[in-house]
């Protein structure tokens, strides 16, 4: 088990020791999963001796959206969360890549409809790029269906939504796969457990649309823009599972997953069964940007 006991946690306006960051067992967040969160990465650049937080504001704006969808009685503004995050990174004096997890939750002792009081906390821990980003993953199209917008909106990054992901993830692992891919209630491709997905067909990048029961991923937006800058056409639309049989490349994308090649779906290789050429080029561009190597003054980077 990892030991985080030397780290500080932001909790309701204070910075407290990791082992003192507690909330009560009777909070609606614990009883009913009435909480929303974000996952944000910070990339440590050893040359400039700076941490670059990637698209911090966009993440905190999405956290506002998640609170609105969940009908929280008070919306914690992005500005408050951004300031607290920068402060937390400074106080913990990280000199390695980090993963930041801000949460806004229904506190108090209310029942499942409770909308107030609202609590906040932010953790940050050291976390490197996972090995799967290099070697790629073998994915299973799950027999579990993605939650739909009129069941539990995937557009909100709500803690409870991750039970859906968990069912698919556990099944994929049991069946010997590295990752799961969801179909939505209309039978179209949706997303992975905590990542969106792209296919490359005849040189065109294709990704399920924002109305495919996905989280509106910030990395997906980054990838769309980077691909277009490379002159690659991108289509956001309904995508069928059979399109994998015609894909030369496929990849997942997300803050945690970064750009993870999909090398196989349900036992059938994608392309040569190795990470694709465009996927590799995109990874290089993405990391150069995120580490502040290509442009340390880029508007997407918050230097700490
Ligand atoms: N879908 C889901 C369900 C997720 O949890 C995540 C991770 N936040 C993503 C997609 C990727 O989103 P982002 O690129 O904003 O991290």
Coordinates of C-alpha atoms and ligand atoms in Angstrom, one line a residue:
X1 CA 0.0 0.0 0.0
X2 CA 1.3 3.5 -0.8
X3 CA 2.2 5.7 2.0
X4 CA 1.0 9.3 1.6
X5 CA 1.3 10.3 5.2
X6 CA 3.8 13.0 4.6
X7 CA 1.4 14.9 2.2
X8 CA -1.0 17.7 3.0
X9 CA -4.6 17.6 1.8
X10 CA -6.8 20.6 1.2
X11 CA -10.0 20.2 3.2
X12 CA -12.7 22.9 3.3
X13 CA -10.3 25.8 3.2
X14 CA -7.6 24.3 5.4
X15 CA -4.4 22.3 4.7
X16 CA -4.4 19.3 6.9
X17 CA -2.1 16.2 7.3
X18 CA -3.0 13.3 5.1
X19 CA -4.0 11.1 8.1
X20 CA -6.3 13.9 9.5
X21 CA -8.3 14.4 6.3
X22 CA -11.6 12.8 7.4
X23 CA -15.3 13.2 6.8
X24 CA -18.1 11.7 8.8
X25 CA -19.7 8.2 8.0
X26 CA -23.2 9.8 7.9
X27 CA -22.5 12.3 5.1
X28 CA -24.7 12.0 1.9
X29 CA -21.4 11.7 0.0
X30 CA -20.6 8.4 1.8
X31 CA -24.2 7.1 2.1
X32 CA -25.4 7.9 -1.4
X33 CA -22.3 8.8 -3.5
X34 CA -23.4 12.5 -3.6
X35 CA -20.1 13.8 -4.8
X36 CA -18.3 15.0 -8.0
X37 CA -14.6 15.1 -8.7
X38 CA -11.9 15.7 -11.2
X39 CA -8.6 14.1 -12.2
X40 CA -5.9 16.5 -13.2
X41 CA -2.3 15.9 -14.0
X42 CA 0.8 18.0 -13.2
X43 CA 3.9 17.4 -15.3
X44 CA 7.3 18.1 -13.7
X45 CA 9.8 19.7 -16.0
X46 CA 13.3 19.1 -14.6
X47 CA 14.9 21.6 -17.0
X48 CA 12.7 24.6 -16.0
X49 CA 12.2 23.2 -12.4
X50 CA 8.5 23.9 -12.8
X51 CA 5.3 21.9 -12.5
X52 CA 2.9 22.4 -15.3
X53 CA -0.8 21.7 -14.4
X54 CA -2.5 20.7 -17.6
X55 CA -5.8 22.5 -18.5
X56 CA -6.5 23.3 -14.8
X57 CA -9.2 25.8 -15.5
X58 CA -11.1 23.5 -17.9
X59 CA -11.1 20.8 -15.3
X60 CA -12.4 23.1 -12.6
X61 CA -15.1 24.5 -15.0
X62 CA -16.2 20.9 -15.6
X63 CA -16.3 20.4 -11.9
X64 CA -18.8 23.3 -11.8
X65 CA -20.9 21.6 -14.5
X66 CA -20.9 18.3 -12.6
X67 CA -22.1 20.2 -9.5
X68 CA -24.9 21.8 -11.5
X69 CA -26.0 18.5 -13.1
X70 CA -26.1 17.0 -9.6
X71 CA -28.1 20.0 -8.3
X72 CA -25.8 20.9 -5.5
X73 CA -27.3 23.8 -3.4
X74 CA -24.1 25.8 -3.7
X75 CA -21.7 25.7 -6.6
X76 CA -18.0 26.0 -5.6
X77 CA -16.4 28.3 -8.2
X78 CA -13.6 27.1 -10.4
X79 CA -11.5 30.0 -9.2
X80 CA -11.6 28.8 -5.6
X81 CA -10.6 25.3 -6.6
X82 CA -7.8 26.5 -8.9
X83 CA -6.3 28.7 -6.2
X84 CA -6.5 25.9 -3.6
X85 CA -4.8 23.4 -6.1
X86 CA -1.9 25.7 -6.8
X87 CA -1.4 26.3 -3.1
X88 CA -1.6 22.5 -2.4
X89 CA 1.1 21.8 -5.1
X90 CA 3.4 24.5 -3.6
X91 CA 2.9 23.3 0.0
X92 CA 3.7 19.7 -0.9
X93 CA 6.8 20.8 -2.9
X94 CA 6.5 18.0 -5.5
X95 CA 9.4 17.4 -7.8
X96 CA 7.8 14.7 -9.9
X97 CA 4.6 14.3 -12.0
X98 CA 1.4 14.4 -9.9
X99 CA -2.2 13.4 -10.1
X100 CA -4.6 15.8 -8.5
X101 CA -8.1 14.9 -7.4
X102 CA -10.5 17.7 -6.3
X103 CA -13.8 16.6 -4.9
X104 CA -17.0 18.6 -4.1
X105 CA -19.5 16.7 -2.0
X106 CA -22.8 16.9 -0.1
X107 CA -21.7 17.1 3.6
X108 CA -23.8 17.2 6.7
X109 CA -26.2 14.4 7.8
X110 CA -29.0 14.7 5.2
X111 CA -30.9 12.1 3.2
X112 CA -30.5 11.4 -0.5
X113 CA -32.1 14.6 -1.7
X114 CA -29.9 16.8 0.4
X115 CA -28.3 19.7 -1.6
X116 CA -26.4 21.4 1.2
X117 CA -24.1 21.8 3.0
X118 CA -21.3 21.5 0.5
X119 CA -17.8 20.3 1.4
X120 CA -14.6 20.3 -0.7
X121 CA -11.3 18.5 -0.6
X122 CA -8.3 18.1 -2.9
X123 CA -5.6 15.5 -2.8
X124 CA -2.4 15.4 -4.9
X125 CA -0.1 12.4 -5.1
X126 CA 3.0 11.6 -7.2
X127 CA 2.1 9.6 -10.3
X128 CA 4.0 8.8 -13.5
X129 CA 2.8 7.8 -16.9
X130 CA 1.5 4.2 -16.8
X131 CA 3.3 1.4 -18.7
X132 CA 0.3 0.8 -20.9
X133 CA 0.9 4.2 -22.6
X134 CA 4.0 2.7 -24.1
X135 CA 2.9 -0.9 -24.9
X136 CA -0.8 -0.4 -25.6
X137 CA -3.8 -2.4 -24.3
X138 CA -6.0 -5.3 -25.3
X139 CA -9.6 -4.2 -24.9
X140 CA -12.9 -6.0 -24.5
X141 CA -16.2 -4.7 -25.7
X142 CA -18.1 -5.0 -22.4
X143 CA -21.4 -6.8 -22.0
X144 CA -22.2 -4.1 -19.4
X145 CA -23.9 -1.1 -21.0
X146 CA -22.8 2.5 -20.4
X147 CA -25.2 4.5 -18.1
X148 CA -27.4 6.7 -20.2
X149 CA -28.2 10.4 -19.8
X150 CA -31.7 9.8 -18.4
X151 CA -30.4 7.2 -15.9
X152 CA -27.1 8.7 -14.6
X153 CA -25.6 11.3 -16.9
X154 CA -22.1 10.3 -17.9
X155 CA -21.6 14.0 -18.6
X156 CA -21.3 14.6 -14.9
X157 CA -18.1 13.3 -13.3
X158 CA -20.0 11.9 -10.4
X159 CA -18.4 9.4 -8.1
X160 CA -21.4 7.0 -8.3
X161 CA -21.0 6.7 -12.1
X162 CA -17.8 4.8 -11.5
X163 CA -19.7 1.8 -10.2
X164 CA -20.8 1.3 -13.9
X165 CA -17.1 1.4 -14.9
X166 CA -16.2 -1.0 -12.1
X167 CA -18.5 -3.7 -13.4
X168 CA -17.0 -3.5 -16.8
X169 CA -13.4 -3.3 -15.5
X170 CA -13.7 -6.3 -13.2
X171 CA -15.3 -8.4 -16.1
X172 CA -12.6 -7.3 -18.5
X173 CA -9.8 -8.2 -16.0
X174 CA -11.5 -11.6 -15.3
X175 CA -11.7 -12.4 -19.0
X176 CA -8.0 -11.5 -19.4
X177 CA -8.2 -8.1 -21.0
X178 CA -6.5 -4.9 -20.0
X179 CA -9.5 -2.5 -20.6
X180 CA -13.2 -2.4 -21.2
X181 CA -15.1 -0.5 -23.9
X182 CA -18.7 0.4 -23.4
X183 CA -21.6 0.4 -25.9
X184 CA -24.4 2.8 -24.9
X185 CA -28.1 2.1 -24.7
X186 CA -28.4 2.7 -28.5
X187 CA -25.7 0.1 -29.1
X188 CA -23.1 2.6 -30.3
X189 CA -19.6 2.9 -29.0
X190 CA -19.3 5.1 -26.0
X191 CA -16.1 5.2 -24.0
X192 CA -13.7 3.2 -21.8
X193 CA -13.7 3.1 -18.0
X194 CA -12.1 6.5 -17.4
X195 CA -11.1 7.4 -21.0
X196 CA -12.6 8.3 -24.3
X197 CA -11.7 6.6 -27.5
X198 CA -10.7 7.2 -31.1
X199 CA -10.4 5.0 -34.2
X200 CA -8.5 5.8 -37.3
X201 CA -10.2 4.7 -40.6
X202 CA -8.6 5.6 -44.0
X203 CA -6.6 8.4 -42.3
X204 CA -9.7 10.0 -40.7
X205 CA -9.9 10.1 -36.9
X206 CA -13.4 9.1 -35.6
X207 CA -14.6 9.5 -32.0
X208 CA -18.1 9.0 -30.4
X209 CA -20.0 12.3 -30.2
X210 CA -20.7 14.2 -27.0
X211 CA -24.2 12.7 -27.0
X212 CA -22.9 9.1 -26.9
X213 CA -23.1 8.9 -23.1
X214 CA -19.5 9.9 -22.6
X215 CA -17.8 12.2 -20.1
X216 CA -17.0 15.3 -22.2
X217 CA -13.3 14.6 -21.9
X218 CA -10.8 17.4 -21.8
X219 CA -8.1 15.2 -23.4
X220 CA -10.5 14.3 -26.1
X221 CA -10.8 18.0 -26.9
X222 CA -7.0 18.3 -26.7
X223 CA -6.6 15.4 -29.1
X224 CA -9.2 16.8 -31.6
X225 CA -7.3 20.1 -31.7
X226 CA -3.9 18.5 -32.0
X227 CA -5.1 16.2 -34.8
X228 CA -6.6 19.1 -36.7
X229 CA -3.4 21.0 -36.3
X230 CA -1.6 18.1 -37.9
X231 CA -4.1 18.3 -40.8
X232 CA -6.0 15.2 -39.9
X233 CA -9.8 15.2 -40.4
X234 CA -11.7 14.4 -37.1
X235 CA -15.3 13.2 -37.1
X236 CA -17.4 13.3 -33.9
X237 CA -20.4 11.1 -34.5
X238 CA -22.2 7.8 -33.7
X239 CA -19.6 5.1 -34.1
X240 CA -20.4 1.4 -34.6
X241 CA -18.4 -1.4 -33.1
X242 CA -17.9 -3.0 -36.5
X243 CA -15.8 0.0 -37.5
X244 CA -13.0 -1.5 -35.4
X245 CA -12.6 -4.2 -38.1
X246 CA -11.7 -1.4 -40.6
X247 CA -9.5 0.6 -38.2
X248 CA -5.8 0.9 -38.9
X249 CA -5.3 2.4 -35.4
X250 CA -7.2 3.0 -32.2
X251 CA -6.4 4.7 -28.9
X252 CA -7.9 5.7 -25.6
X253 CA -7.4 9.2 -24.2
X254 CA -7.9 10.7 -20.8
X255 CA -6.0 12.6 -18.1
X256 CA -5.0 9.4 -16.4
X257 CA -4.7 7.3 -19.6
X258 CA -3.0 10.1 -21.5
X259 CA -2.9 8.6 -25.0
X260 CA -3.1 4.8 -24.6
X261 CA -2.9 2.7 -27.8
X262 CA -5.6 0.1 -28.3
X263 CA -3.7 -2.8 -30.0
X264 CA -6.5 -5.4 -29.9
X265 CA -10.3 -5.5 -29.5
X266 CA -11.9 -8.8 -28.4
X267 CA -8.9 -10.8 -29.6
X268 CA -8.6 -9.2 -33.0
X269 CA -5.5 -7.1 -33.7
X270 CA -6.0 -3.4 -34.6
X271 CA -3.7 -2.7 -37.6
X272 CA -0.4 -4.6 -37.0
X273 CA -1.4 -5.3 -33.3
X274 CA 1.2 -2.7 -32.2
X275 CA 0.7 1.1 -31.4
X276 CA 0.0 2.9 -34.6
X277 CA 2.1 5.6 -36.3
X278 CA -0.4 8.4 -35.9
X279 CA -1.0 7.4 -32.2
X280 CA 2.8 7.5 -31.6
X281 CA 3.1 11.0 -33.3
X282 CA 0.2 12.2 -31.2
X283 CA 1.7 10.9 -28.0
X284 CA 4.9 12.8 -28.8
X285 CA 3.1 16.1 -29.5
X286 CA 0.9 15.6 -26.3
X287 CA 3.8 15.1 -24.0
X288 CA 5.9 17.9 -25.5
X289 CA 3.0 20.2 -24.8
X290 CA 2.1 18.9 -21.3
X291 CA 5.7 18.9 -20.0
X292 CA 6.0 22.5 -21.3
X293 CA 8.7 21.5 -23.8
X294 CA 7.1 22.8 -26.9
X295 CA 5.6 26.0 -25.5
X296 CA 6.0 26.6 -21.7
X297 CA 3.7 29.7 -22.1
X298 CA 0.8 27.8 -23.7
X299 CA -2.6 28.9 -22.4
X300 CA -3.3 25.3 -21.3
X301 CA -0.4 25.2 -18.8
X302 CA -0.4 26.6 -15.3
X303 CA 3.2 26.8 -14.1
X304 CA 3.8 26.3 -10.4
Ligands
LIG1 N1 -14.5 9.3 -19.5 C1 -14.5 9.0 -18.2 C2 -15.7 8.2 -17.6 C3 -13.6 9.5 -17.3 O1 -13.6 9.3 -16.0 C4 -12.5 10.2 -17.8 C5 -11.4 10.7 -16.9 N2 -11.7 12.0 -16.4 C6 -12.4 10.5 -19.2 C7 -13.4 10.0 -20.0 C8 -11.4 11.3 -19.8 O2 -11.6 12.6 -19.4 P1 -10.5 13.7 -19.3 O3 -9.8 13.7 -20.6 O4 -11.1 15.0 -19.1 O5 -9.6 13.3 -18.2

